[in-house]
Amino acid sequence: MSDWQLPNRFFRNDGNNIFTDISEKSRLNDPRRSFSALPLDFNNDGLLDIYVVNDGQENQFFYNYGYDQFEEATVRVQLSNHGNGMGVDVCDFNNDGYFDIYVTNIFRYQPNAFFVNNGKGVFFDLSRQLGIDNTDWGWGIRFFDADHDMDEDVYVVNGFDSLDGEGNRNRFFRNDVDEFSNISSELGVDSNIQGMGLEVFDYDSDGDLDMLVGNREGSVDFYHNTLVETEVNVNWIQFLLQGTTSNRNAYGSVVVITCAGVDYYRYHSGVNLFGQSYKPVHFGLDNNDQIHNVQIE
């Protein structure tokens, strides 16, 4: 449990509706001002590690050794980021089978970080090269395939800039494989009403994902997705996961589908700034009409 005012806490589920506070034993009781905590098995050993995003202090990565023991290993895996960290999300932007991490910051203090996983236990910050380092005062973030072209785009909502009291515009970046393109204005989703919370979900069950933004200085914004209401890129699939021997909402699952000989990856964390989601895992399928294999771990 991340906390902005108190040390973080970690509760072990012992079954029978009993949780035990093992924050000190697990070494996860850090006193920094934390906004988000992301569980992610970064090295595929079957144990969920944790990346903690801190406000005004160094972010931290905790390696899971099992037996309720974690070790702080931020520098070792190159996930250091001393900004005003707010939101965090995961995607596999280049479709190489390794999940990447994006963190929102206040740009005039520290650019956003987009940590790309090299598959060998080390991350590299490529936010500037990919054109997603500056979202002003970043808060909520979500990766999702908005246009069903089989890669994940990203939407970032922005709060206020204390220098002038004005809101910063939200940013929508289309994934163009080698870079991201800012098409916020073109889509009409560049509101500046000090956005903070964000969730994407298929509200009308038509197969594409819509956006809901919680604003600090105004009412909620809802954006109905019309990008795929044409005769192209219409196919899609969603998986509503339920754990059996694992946790009921199957958090931590990796879903892989194979289309035309290519694997596509999604990570189901449920994590979001100011909230949590158990919505289905979504894939746009472009014009593919067959899925040759599905794998859920």
PDB file of C-alpha atoms in Angstrom:
ATOM      1  CA  MET A   1       0.000   0.000   0.000  1.00  0.00           C
ATOM      2  CA  SER A   2       1.642   3.237  -1.169  1.00  0.00           C
ATOM      3  CA  ASP A   3       1.114   6.295   1.023  1.00  0.00           C
ATOM      4  CA  TRP A   4       1.915   9.992   0.468  1.00  0.00           C
ATOM      5  CA  GLN A   5       2.034  10.889   4.192  1.00  0.00           C
ATOM      6  CA  LEU A   6       2.964   7.711   6.062  1.00  0.00           C
ATOM      7  CA  PRO A   7       5.486   4.901   5.463  1.00  0.00           C
ATOM      8  CA  ASN A   8       4.325   2.382   2.870  1.00  0.00           C
ATOM      9  CA  ARG A   9       2.730  -0.809   4.155  1.00  0.00           C
ATOM     10  CA  PHE A  10       2.683  -4.392   2.950  1.00  0.00           C
ATOM     11  CA  PHE A  11      -0.023  -6.799   4.119  1.00  0.00           C
ATOM     12  CA  ARG A  12       0.277 -10.550   3.560  1.00  0.00           C
ATOM     13  CA  ASN A  13      -3.000 -12.345   2.850  1.00  0.00           C
ATOM     14  CA  ASP A  14      -3.123 -15.345   5.220  1.00  0.00           C
ATOM     15  CA  GLY A  15      -6.573 -16.476   4.105  1.00  0.00           C
ATOM     16  CA  ASN A  16      -9.750 -16.668   6.202  1.00  0.00           C
ATOM     17  CA  ASN A  17     -10.150 -12.879   5.856  1.00  0.00           C
ATOM     18  CA  ILE A  18      -6.918 -12.224   7.748  1.00  0.00           C
ATOM     19  CA  PHE A  19      -4.106  -9.926   6.606  1.00  0.00           C
ATOM     20  CA  THR A  20      -0.791  -9.613   8.468  1.00  0.00           C
ATOM     21  CA  ASP A  21       1.277  -6.423   8.362  1.00  0.00           C
ATOM     22  CA  ILE A  22       4.786  -7.520   7.318  1.00  0.00           C
ATOM     23  CA  SER A  23       5.970  -4.088   6.172  1.00  0.00           C
ATOM     24  CA  GLU A  24       9.120  -4.133   8.296  1.00  0.00           C
ATOM     25  CA  LYS A  25      10.000  -7.785   7.638  1.00  0.00           C
ATOM     26  CA  SER A  26       9.594  -7.370   3.869  1.00  0.00           C
ATOM     27  CA  ARG A  27      11.582  -4.088   3.894  1.00  0.00           C
ATOM     28  CA  LEU A  28       8.798  -2.347   1.992  1.00  0.00           C
ATOM     29  CA  ASN A  29       8.056   0.202   4.747  1.00  0.00           C
ATOM     30  CA  ASP A  30       9.830   3.087   3.033  1.00  0.00           C
ATOM     31  CA  PRO A  31       8.825   6.537   4.403  1.00  0.00           C
ATOM     32  CA  ARG A  32       9.001   8.432   1.090  1.00  0.00           C
ATOM     33  CA  ARG A  33       5.933  10.194  -0.358  1.00  0.00           C
ATOM     34  CA  SER A  34       4.550   7.523  -2.668  1.00  0.00           C
ATOM     35  CA  PHE A  35       1.790   7.977  -5.234  1.00  0.00           C
ATOM     36  CA  SER A  36       1.845   4.639  -7.086  1.00  0.00           C
ATOM     37  CA  ALA A  37       3.102   1.086  -6.602  1.00  0.00           C
ATOM     38  CA  LEU A  38       3.375  -1.224  -9.607  1.00  0.00           C
ATOM     39  CA  PRO A  39       3.792  -5.014  -9.271  1.00  0.00           C
ATOM     40  CA  LEU A  40       5.712  -6.493 -12.204  1.00  0.00           C
ATOM     41  CA  ASP A  41       7.693  -9.713 -12.659  1.00  0.00           C
ATOM     42  CA  PHE A  42      10.530  -8.031 -14.544  1.00  0.00           C
ATOM     43  CA  ASN A  43      12.765 -11.114 -14.860  1.00  0.00           C
ATOM     44  CA  ASN A  44      10.110 -13.840 -15.380  1.00  0.00           C
ATOM     45  CA  ASP A  45      10.982 -15.817 -12.230  1.00  0.00           C
ATOM     46  CA  GLY A  46       7.332 -16.130 -11.194  1.00  0.00           C
ATOM     47  CA  LEU A  47       7.594 -13.594  -8.361  1.00  0.00           C
ATOM     48  CA  LEU A  48       6.099 -10.111  -8.555  1.00  0.00           C
ATOM     49  CA  ASP A  49       8.623  -7.370  -7.925  1.00  0.00           C
ATOM     50  CA  ILE A  50       7.448  -3.827  -7.059  1.00  0.00           C
ATOM     51  CA  TYR A  51       8.256  -0.429  -8.571  1.00  0.00           C
ATOM     52  CA  VAL A  52       7.272   2.495  -6.312  1.00  0.00           C
ATOM     53  CA  VAL A  53       6.761   6.015  -7.725  1.00  0.00           C
ATOM     54  CA  ASN A  54       7.597   8.796  -5.255  1.00  0.00           C
ATOM     55  CA  ASP A  55       6.719  12.486  -5.215  1.00  0.00           C
ATOM     56  CA  GLY A  56       9.835  14.693  -5.089  1.00  0.00           C
ATOM     57  CA  GLN A  57      12.114  11.790  -4.156  1.00  0.00           C
ATOM     58  CA  GLU A  58      13.875   8.915  -5.888  1.00  0.00           C
ATOM     59  CA  ASN A  59      11.624   6.160  -7.193  1.00  0.00           C
ATOM     60  CA  GLN A  60      12.427   2.683  -5.923  1.00  0.00           C
ATOM     61  CA  PHE A  61      12.468  -0.807  -7.385  1.00  0.00           C
ATOM     62  CA  PHE A  62      12.162  -3.738  -4.962  1.00  0.00           C
ATOM     63  CA  TYR A  63      13.315  -7.172  -6.123  1.00  0.00           C
ATOM     64  CA  ASN A  64      11.230 -10.069  -4.772  1.00  0.00           C
ATOM     65  CA  TYR A  65      13.306 -12.907  -3.318  1.00  0.00           C
ATOM     66  CA  GLY A  66      10.269 -14.831  -2.084  1.00  0.00           C
ATOM     67  CA  TYR A  67       9.539 -15.776   1.527  1.00  0.00           C
ATOM     68  CA  ASP A  68       8.261 -12.212   2.150  1.00  0.00           C
ATOM     69  CA  GLN A  69      11.679 -10.716   1.429  1.00  0.00           C
ATOM     70  CA  PHE A  70      12.364  -7.776  -0.927  1.00  0.00           C
ATOM     71  CA  GLU A  71      15.616  -5.980  -1.727  1.00  0.00           C
ATOM     72  CA  GLU A  72      15.872  -2.397  -3.011  1.00  0.00           C
ATOM     73  CA  ALA A  73      17.660  -2.719  -6.390  1.00  0.00           C
ATOM     74  CA  THR A  74      16.779   0.490  -8.244  1.00  0.00           C
ATOM     75  CA  VAL A  75      20.279   1.399  -9.403  1.00  0.00           C
ATOM     76  CA  ARG A  76      21.111  -2.149 -10.405  1.00  0.00           C
ATOM     77  CA  VAL A  77      18.258  -2.376 -12.907  1.00  0.00           C
ATOM     78  CA  GLN A  78      18.588   1.291 -13.967  1.00  0.00           C
ATOM     79  CA  LEU A  79      15.128   2.441 -12.880  1.00  0.00           C
ATOM     80  CA  SER A  80      16.349   5.527 -11.017  1.00  0.00           C
ATOM     81  CA  ASN A  81      14.185   8.610 -11.501  1.00  0.00           C
ATOM     82  CA  HIS A  82      14.324  11.555  -9.098  1.00  0.00           C
ATOM     83  CA  GLY A  83      11.342  13.575 -10.203  1.00  0.00           C
ATOM     84  CA  ASN A  84       7.908  14.413  -8.900  1.00  0.00           C
ATOM     85  CA  GLY A  85       6.557  10.993  -9.788  1.00  0.00           C
ATOM     86  CA  MET A  86       2.784  10.604 -10.060  1.00  0.00           C
ATOM     87  CA  GLY A  87       1.350   8.009 -12.436  1.00  0.00           C
ATOM     88  CA  VAL A  88       2.793   4.798 -13.845  1.00  0.00           C
ATOM     89  CA  ASP A  89       1.741   2.218 -16.423  1.00  0.00           C
ATOM     90  CA  VAL A  90       3.160  -0.736 -18.328  1.00  0.00           C
ATOM     91  CA  CYS A  91       3.187  -1.718 -21.988  1.00  0.00           C
ATOM     92  CA  ASP A  92       5.287  -3.583 -24.525  1.00  0.00           C
ATOM     93  CA  PHE A  93       5.588  -0.675 -26.943  1.00  0.00           C
ATOM     94  CA  ASN A  94       7.973  -2.379 -29.390  1.00  0.00           C
ATOM     95  CA  ASN A  95       6.374  -5.827 -29.141  1.00  0.00           C
ATOM     96  CA  ASP A  96       9.569  -7.626 -28.130  1.00  0.00           C
ATOM     97  CA  GLY A  97       8.011  -9.624 -25.302  1.00  0.00           C
ATOM     98  CA  TYR A  98       9.495  -7.488 -22.504  1.00  0.00           C
ATOM     99  CA  PHE A  99       7.370  -4.986 -20.627  1.00  0.00           C
ATOM    100  CA  ASP A 100       8.332  -1.315 -20.418  1.00  0.00           C
ATOM    101  CA  ILE A 101       7.463   1.249 -17.706  1.00  0.00           C
ATOM    102  CA  TYR A 102       6.318   4.856 -18.142  1.00  0.00           C
ATOM    103  CA  VAL A 103       6.368   7.356 -15.238  1.00  0.00           C
ATOM    104  CA  THR A 104       4.825  10.846 -15.252  1.00  0.00           C
ATOM    105  CA  ASN A 105       6.686  13.750 -13.635  1.00  0.00           C
ATOM    106  CA  ILE A 106       6.594  17.563 -13.506  1.00  0.00           C
ATOM    107  CA  PHE A 107       8.608  18.416 -16.615  1.00  0.00           C
ATOM    108  CA  ARG A 108      10.266  21.611 -15.374  1.00  0.00           C
ATOM    109  CA  TYR A 109      11.807  19.580 -12.554  1.00  0.00           C
ATOM    110  CA  GLN A 110      12.333  16.238 -14.297  1.00  0.00           C
ATOM    111  CA  PRO A 111      11.134  14.863 -17.681  1.00  0.00           C
ATOM    112  CA  ASN A 112       8.846  11.859 -17.762  1.00  0.00           C
ATOM    113  CA  ALA A 113      10.694   8.552 -17.870  1.00  0.00           C
ATOM    114  CA  PHE A 114       9.942   5.739 -20.300  1.00  0.00           C
ATOM    115  CA  PHE A 115      12.016   2.778 -19.180  1.00  0.00           C
ATOM    116  CA  VAL A 116      12.443   0.252 -21.981  1.00  0.00           C
ATOM    117  CA  ASN A 117      13.284  -3.291 -20.875  1.00  0.00           C
ATOM    118  CA  ASN A 118      16.236  -4.809 -22.759  1.00  0.00           C
ATOM    119  CA  GLY A 119      15.266  -8.344 -21.714  1.00  0.00           C
ATOM    120  CA  LYS A 120      18.444  -8.798 -19.657  1.00  0.00           C
ATOM    121  CA  GLY A 121      17.315  -7.271 -16.391  1.00  0.00           C
ATOM    122  CA  VAL A 122      18.200  -3.673 -17.274  1.00  0.00           C
ATOM    123  CA  PHE A 123      16.069  -0.708 -18.372  1.00  0.00           C
ATOM    124  CA  PHE A 124      16.961   2.321 -20.523  1.00  0.00           C
ATOM    125  CA  ASP A 125      15.099   5.642 -20.443  1.00  0.00           C
ATOM    126  CA  LEU A 126      14.061   6.408 -24.036  1.00  0.00           C
ATOM    127  CA  SER A 127      11.383   9.019 -23.313  1.00  0.00           C
ATOM    128  CA  ARG A 128      13.178  11.846 -25.110  1.00  0.00           C
ATOM    129  CA  GLN A 129      14.061   9.768 -28.187  1.00  0.00           C
ATOM    130  CA  LEU A 130      10.444   8.599 -28.485  1.00  0.00           C
ATOM    131  CA  GLY A 131       8.968  12.085 -27.991  1.00  0.00           C
ATOM    132  CA  ILE A 132       7.043  11.446 -24.763  1.00  0.00           C
ATOM    133  CA  ASP A 133       9.312  13.111 -22.185  1.00  0.00           C
ATOM    134  CA  ASN A 134       7.255  16.303 -21.808  1.00  0.00           C
ATOM    135  CA  THR A 135       3.627  16.286 -20.662  1.00  0.00           C
ATOM    136  CA  ASP A 136       4.062  19.321 -18.384  1.00  0.00           C
ATOM    137  CA  TRP A 137       2.558  18.377 -14.991  1.00  0.00           C
ATOM    138  CA  GLY A 138       1.768  14.711 -15.586  1.00  0.00           C
ATOM    139  CA  TRP A 139      -0.706  12.720 -13.515  1.00  0.00           C
ATOM    140  CA  GLY A 140      -2.833   9.786 -14.693  1.00  0.00           C
ATOM    141  CA  ILE A 141      -1.649   7.631 -17.611  1.00  0.00           C
ATOM    142  CA  ARG A 142      -2.980   4.706 -19.624  1.00  0.00           C
ATOM    143  CA  PHE A 143      -1.575   2.597 -22.471  1.00  0.00           C
ATOM    144  CA  PHE A 144      -4.206   1.091 -24.770  1.00  0.00           C
ATOM    145  CA  ASP A 145      -4.730   0.285 -28.437  1.00  0.00           C
ATOM    146  CA  ALA A 146      -7.081   3.133 -29.297  1.00  0.00           C
ATOM    147  CA  ASP A 147      -7.139   2.549 -33.071  1.00  0.00           C
ATOM    148  CA  HIS A 148      -6.905  -1.263 -33.213  1.00  0.00           C
ATOM    149  CA  ASP A 149      -3.616  -1.280 -35.162  1.00  0.00           C
ATOM    150  CA  MET A 150      -2.227  -3.856 -32.671  1.00  0.00           C
ATOM    151  CA  ASP A 151       0.203  -1.567 -30.797  1.00  0.00           C
ATOM    152  CA  GLU A 152      -0.569   0.457 -27.663  1.00  0.00           C
ATOM    153  CA  ASP A 153      -0.988   4.221 -27.703  1.00  0.00           C
ATOM    154  CA  VAL A 154      -0.800   6.367 -24.551  1.00  0.00           C
ATOM    155  CA  TYR A 155      -2.925   9.098 -22.989  1.00  0.00           C
ATOM    156  CA  VAL A 156      -1.590  11.330 -20.191  1.00  0.00           C
ATOM    157  CA  VAL A 157      -3.694  13.812 -18.230  1.00  0.00           C
ATOM    158  CA  ASN A 158      -2.092  16.905 -16.707  1.00  0.00           C
ATOM    159  CA  GLY A 159      -2.604  18.953 -13.592  1.00  0.00           C
ATOM    160  CA  PHE A 160      -1.673  22.545 -12.904  1.00  0.00           C
ATOM    161  CA  ASP A 161       1.493  24.603 -13.196  1.00  0.00           C
ATOM    162  CA  SER A 162       1.932  26.499  -9.945  1.00  0.00           C
ATOM    163  CA  LEU A 163       3.838  29.310 -11.690  1.00  0.00           C
ATOM    164  CA  ASP A 164       0.773  30.669 -13.480  1.00  0.00           C
ATOM    165  CA  GLY A 165      -2.093  28.693 -11.943  1.00  0.00           C
ATOM    166  CA  GLU A 166      -3.258  27.477 -15.346  1.00  0.00           C
ATOM    167  CA  GLY A 167      -3.916  23.917 -16.322  1.00  0.00           C
ATOM    168  CA  ASN A 168      -1.663  22.043 -18.732  1.00  0.00           C
ATOM    169  CA  ARG A 169      -3.151  20.311 -21.744  1.00  0.00           C
ATOM    170  CA  ASN A 170      -3.680  16.557 -21.764  1.00  0.00           C
ATOM    171  CA  ARG A 171      -1.607  14.595 -24.272  1.00  0.00           C
ATOM    172  CA  PHE A 172      -2.573  11.709 -26.539  1.00  0.00           C
ATOM    173  CA  PHE A 173       0.397  10.015 -28.228  1.00  0.00           C
ATOM    174  CA  ARG A 174      -0.154   7.598 -31.111  1.00  0.00           C
ATOM    175  CA  ASN A 175       2.303   4.698 -31.207  1.00  0.00           C
ATOM    176  CA  ASP A 176       4.102   4.851 -34.557  1.00  0.00           C
ATOM    177  CA  VAL A 177       6.496   1.972 -33.668  1.00  0.00           C
ATOM    178  CA  ASP A 178       9.751   3.974 -33.721  1.00  0.00           C
ATOM    179  CA  GLU A 179       8.266   7.042 -32.021  1.00  0.00           C
ATOM    180  CA  PHE A 180       5.066   8.465 -30.584  1.00  0.00           C
ATOM    181  CA  SER A 181       3.160  11.282 -32.301  1.00  0.00           C
ATOM    182  CA  ASN A 182       1.209  13.895 -30.339  1.00  0.00           C
ATOM    183  CA  ILE A 183      -2.256  14.028 -31.956  1.00  0.00           C
ATOM    184  CA  SER A 184      -4.116  15.418 -28.918  1.00  0.00           C
ATOM    185  CA  SER A 185      -5.490  18.505 -30.635  1.00  0.00           C
ATOM    186  CA  GLU A 186      -6.482  16.559 -33.740  1.00  0.00           C
ATOM    187  CA  LEU A 187      -8.567  14.178 -31.607  1.00  0.00           C
ATOM    188  CA  GLY A 188     -10.029  16.932 -29.419  1.00  0.00           C
ATOM    189  CA  VAL A 189      -8.763  15.366 -26.181  1.00  0.00           C
ATOM    190  CA  ASP A 190      -6.337  18.141 -25.126  1.00  0.00           C
ATOM    191  CA  SER A 191      -8.401  19.617 -22.294  1.00  0.00           C
ATOM    192  CA  ASN A 192      -6.594  21.867 -19.786  1.00  0.00           C
ATOM    193  CA  ILE A 193      -9.015  21.536 -16.850  1.00  0.00           C
ATOM    194  CA  GLN A 194      -6.273  20.146 -14.590  1.00  0.00           C
ATOM    195  CA  GLY A 195      -6.765  16.431 -15.215  1.00  0.00           C
ATOM    196  CA  MET A 196      -5.576  14.045 -12.500  1.00  0.00           C
ATOM    197  CA  GLY A 197      -7.349  10.680 -12.628  1.00  0.00           C
ATOM    198  CA  LEU A 198      -7.804   8.556 -15.774  1.00  0.00           C
ATOM    199  CA  GLU A 199      -9.327   5.256 -16.770  1.00  0.00           C
ATOM    200  CA  VAL A 200     -10.057   3.676 -20.139  1.00  0.00           C
ATOM    201  CA  PHE A 201     -12.808   1.098 -20.616  1.00  0.00           C
ATOM    202  CA  ASP A 202     -15.293  -0.122 -23.201  1.00  0.00           C
ATOM    203  CA  TYR A 203     -18.421   1.520 -21.792  1.00  0.00           C
ATOM    204  CA  ASP A 204     -20.775   0.485 -24.617  1.00  0.00           C
ATOM    205  CA  SER A 205     -19.265  -2.945 -25.407  1.00  0.00           C
ATOM    206  CA  ASP A 206     -18.574  -2.016 -29.030  1.00  0.00           C
ATOM    207  CA  GLY A 207     -14.987  -3.268 -28.875  1.00  0.00           C
ATOM    208  CA  ASP A 208     -13.055  -0.011 -28.617  1.00  0.00           C
ATOM    209  CA  LEU A 209     -11.823   1.684 -25.448  1.00  0.00           C
ATOM    210  CA  ASP A 210     -13.229   4.999 -24.252  1.00  0.00           C
ATOM    211  CA  MET A 211     -11.645   7.448 -21.781  1.00  0.00           C
ATOM    212  CA  LEU A 212     -12.856   8.911 -18.482  1.00  0.00           C
ATOM    213  CA  VAL A 213     -10.875  11.803 -16.939  1.00  0.00           C
ATOM    214  CA  GLY A 214     -11.252  13.118 -13.401  1.00  0.00           C
ATOM    215  CA  ASN A 215     -10.416  16.837 -13.218  1.00  0.00           C
ATOM    216  CA  ARG A 216      -9.229  18.928 -10.302  1.00  0.00           C
ATOM    217  CA  GLU A 217     -10.993  22.148 -11.326  1.00  0.00           C
ATOM    218  CA  GLY A 218     -13.987  20.916 -13.315  1.00  0.00           C
ATOM    219  CA  SER A 219     -16.445  18.143 -13.995  1.00  0.00           C
ATOM    220  CA  VAL A 220     -15.491  14.706 -15.268  1.00  0.00           C
ATOM    221  CA  ASP A 221     -14.647  14.443 -18.996  1.00  0.00           C
ATOM    222  CA  PHE A 222     -15.819  11.402 -20.948  1.00  0.00           C
ATOM    223  CA  TYR A 223     -14.439  10.708 -24.432  1.00  0.00           C
ATOM    224  CA  HIS A 224     -16.314   8.246 -26.661  1.00  0.00           C
ATOM    225  CA  ASN A 225     -13.888   6.473 -28.996  1.00  0.00           C
ATOM    226  CA  THR A 226     -14.881   6.798 -32.658  1.00  0.00           C
ATOM    227  CA  LEU A 227     -11.472   6.010 -34.171  1.00  0.00           C
ATOM    228  CA  VAL A 228     -12.435   2.525 -35.328  1.00  0.00           C
ATOM    229  CA  GLU A 229     -16.001   3.086 -36.473  1.00  0.00           C
ATOM    230  CA  THR A 230     -15.041   2.469 -40.101  1.00  0.00           C
ATOM    231  CA  GLU A 231     -14.607  -0.556 -42.354  1.00  0.00           C
ATOM    232  CA  VAL A 232     -10.919  -0.889 -41.395  1.00  0.00           C
ATOM    233  CA  ASN A 233      -9.293  -1.951 -38.125  1.00  0.00           C
ATOM    234  CA  VAL A 234     -12.629  -3.182 -36.833  1.00  0.00           C
ATOM    235  CA  ASN A 235     -11.631  -6.496 -35.270  1.00  0.00           C
ATOM    236  CA  TRP A 236     -10.845  -6.910 -31.597  1.00  0.00           C
ATOM    237  CA  ILE A 237     -10.911  -9.324 -28.680  1.00  0.00           C
ATOM    238  CA  GLN A 238     -11.152  -8.921 -24.914  1.00  0.00           C
ATOM    239  CA  PHE A 239     -10.346 -11.364 -22.096  1.00  0.00           C
ATOM    240  CA  LEU A 240     -12.069 -11.037 -18.726  1.00  0.00           C
ATOM    241  CA  LEU A 241      -9.680 -12.862 -16.407  1.00  0.00           C
ATOM    242  CA  GLN A 242     -10.564 -14.686 -13.215  1.00  0.00           C
ATOM    243  CA  GLY A 243      -8.041 -16.432 -11.026  1.00  0.00           C
ATOM    244  CA  THR A 244      -8.516 -19.965  -9.781  1.00  0.00           C
ATOM    245  CA  THR A 245      -5.469 -20.919  -7.715  1.00  0.00           C
ATOM    246  CA  SER A 246      -4.195 -17.326  -8.125  1.00  0.00           C
ATOM    247  CA  ASN A 247      -5.826 -14.091  -6.942  1.00  0.00           C
ATOM    248  CA  ARG A 248      -9.447 -13.766  -8.039  1.00  0.00           C
ATOM    249  CA  ASN A 249      -8.911 -10.856 -10.451  1.00  0.00           C
ATOM    250  CA  ALA A 250      -5.800 -12.499 -11.904  1.00  0.00           C
ATOM    251  CA  TYR A 251      -3.618  -9.421 -11.360  1.00  0.00           C
ATOM    252  CA  GLY A 252      -0.088 -10.008 -12.612  1.00  0.00           C
ATOM    253  CA  SER A 253      -1.265 -12.057 -15.595  1.00  0.00           C
ATOM    254  CA  VAL A 254       0.422 -11.874 -18.984  1.00  0.00           C
ATOM    255  CA  VAL A 255      -1.791 -12.468 -22.023  1.00  0.00           C
ATOM    256  CA  VAL A 256      -0.183 -13.337 -25.363  1.00  0.00           C
ATOM    257  CA  ILE A 257      -2.019 -13.773 -28.651  1.00  0.00           C
ATOM    258  CA  THR A 258      -0.569 -14.891 -31.991  1.00  0.00           C
ATOM    259  CA  CYS A 259      -1.825 -13.443 -35.268  1.00  0.00           C
ATOM    260  CA  ALA A 260      -0.196 -14.163 -38.627  1.00  0.00           C
ATOM    261  CA  GLY A 261       2.863 -15.585 -36.891  1.00  0.00           C
ATOM    262  CA  VAL A 262       3.456 -12.564 -34.635  1.00  0.00           C
ATOM    263  CA  ASP A 263       3.030 -12.545 -30.834  1.00  0.00           C
ATOM    264  CA  TYR A 264       1.361  -9.588 -29.065  1.00  0.00           C
ATOM    265  CA  TYR A 265       1.620  -9.016 -25.320  1.00  0.00           C
ATOM    266  CA  ARG A 266      -0.508  -7.383 -22.598  1.00  0.00           C
ATOM    267  CA  TYR A 267       0.112  -7.118 -18.861  1.00  0.00           C
ATOM    268  CA  HIS A 268      -2.845  -7.108 -16.456  1.00  0.00           C
ATOM    269  CA  SER A 269      -1.870  -5.133 -13.348  1.00  0.00           C
ATOM    270  CA  GLY A 270      -5.069  -3.256 -12.503  1.00  0.00           C
ATOM    271  CA  VAL A 271      -2.861  -0.466 -11.142  1.00  0.00           C
ATOM    272  CA  ASN A 272      -3.815   3.152 -11.695  1.00  0.00           C
ATOM    273  CA  LEU A 273      -3.203   6.472  -9.979  1.00  0.00           C
ATOM    274  CA  PHE A 274      -6.076   7.060  -7.521  1.00  0.00           C
ATOM    275  CA  GLY A 275      -7.766   3.791  -8.447  1.00  0.00           C
ATOM    276  CA  GLN A 276      -7.691   0.194  -9.574  1.00  0.00           C
ATOM    277  CA  SER A 277      -9.361  -1.584 -12.488  1.00  0.00           C
ATOM    278  CA  TYR A 278     -10.372  -5.161 -13.235  1.00  0.00           C
ATOM    279  CA  LYS A 279     -11.670  -4.486 -16.734  1.00  0.00           C
ATOM    280  CA  PRO A 280     -11.004  -7.041 -19.513  1.00  0.00           C
ATOM    281  CA  VAL A 281      -7.615  -7.229 -21.246  1.00  0.00           C
ATOM    282  CA  HIS A 282      -8.077  -5.703 -24.706  1.00  0.00           C
ATOM    283  CA  PHE A 283      -6.401  -6.338 -28.066  1.00  0.00           C
ATOM    284  CA  GLY A 284      -7.119  -4.534 -31.301  1.00  0.00           C
ATOM    285  CA  LEU A 285      -6.709  -6.991 -34.196  1.00  0.00           C
ATOM    286  CA  ASP A 286      -6.420  -4.642 -37.189  1.00  0.00           C
ATOM    287  CA  ASN A 287      -7.942  -6.623 -40.094  1.00  0.00           C
ATOM    288  CA  ASN A 288      -6.906 -10.043 -38.802  1.00  0.00           C
ATOM    289  CA  ASP A 289      -9.842 -12.423 -38.653  1.00  0.00           C
ATOM    290  CA  GLN A 290      -7.999 -15.308 -36.977  1.00  0.00           C
ATOM    291  CA  ILE A 291      -6.067 -15.743 -33.746  1.00  0.00           C
ATOM    292  CA  HIS A 292      -3.832 -18.779 -33.976  1.00  0.00           C
ATOM    293  CA  ASN A 293      -2.841 -19.070 -30.337  1.00  0.00           C
ATOM    294  CA  VAL A 294      -3.742 -17.618 -26.937  1.00  0.00           C
ATOM    295  CA  GLN A 295      -1.529 -17.981 -23.879  1.00  0.00           C
ATOM    296  CA  ILE A 296      -2.386 -16.722 -20.385  1.00  0.00           C
ATOM    297  CA  GLU A 297       0.105 -16.990 -17.554  1.00  0.00           C
TER     298      GLU A 297
END
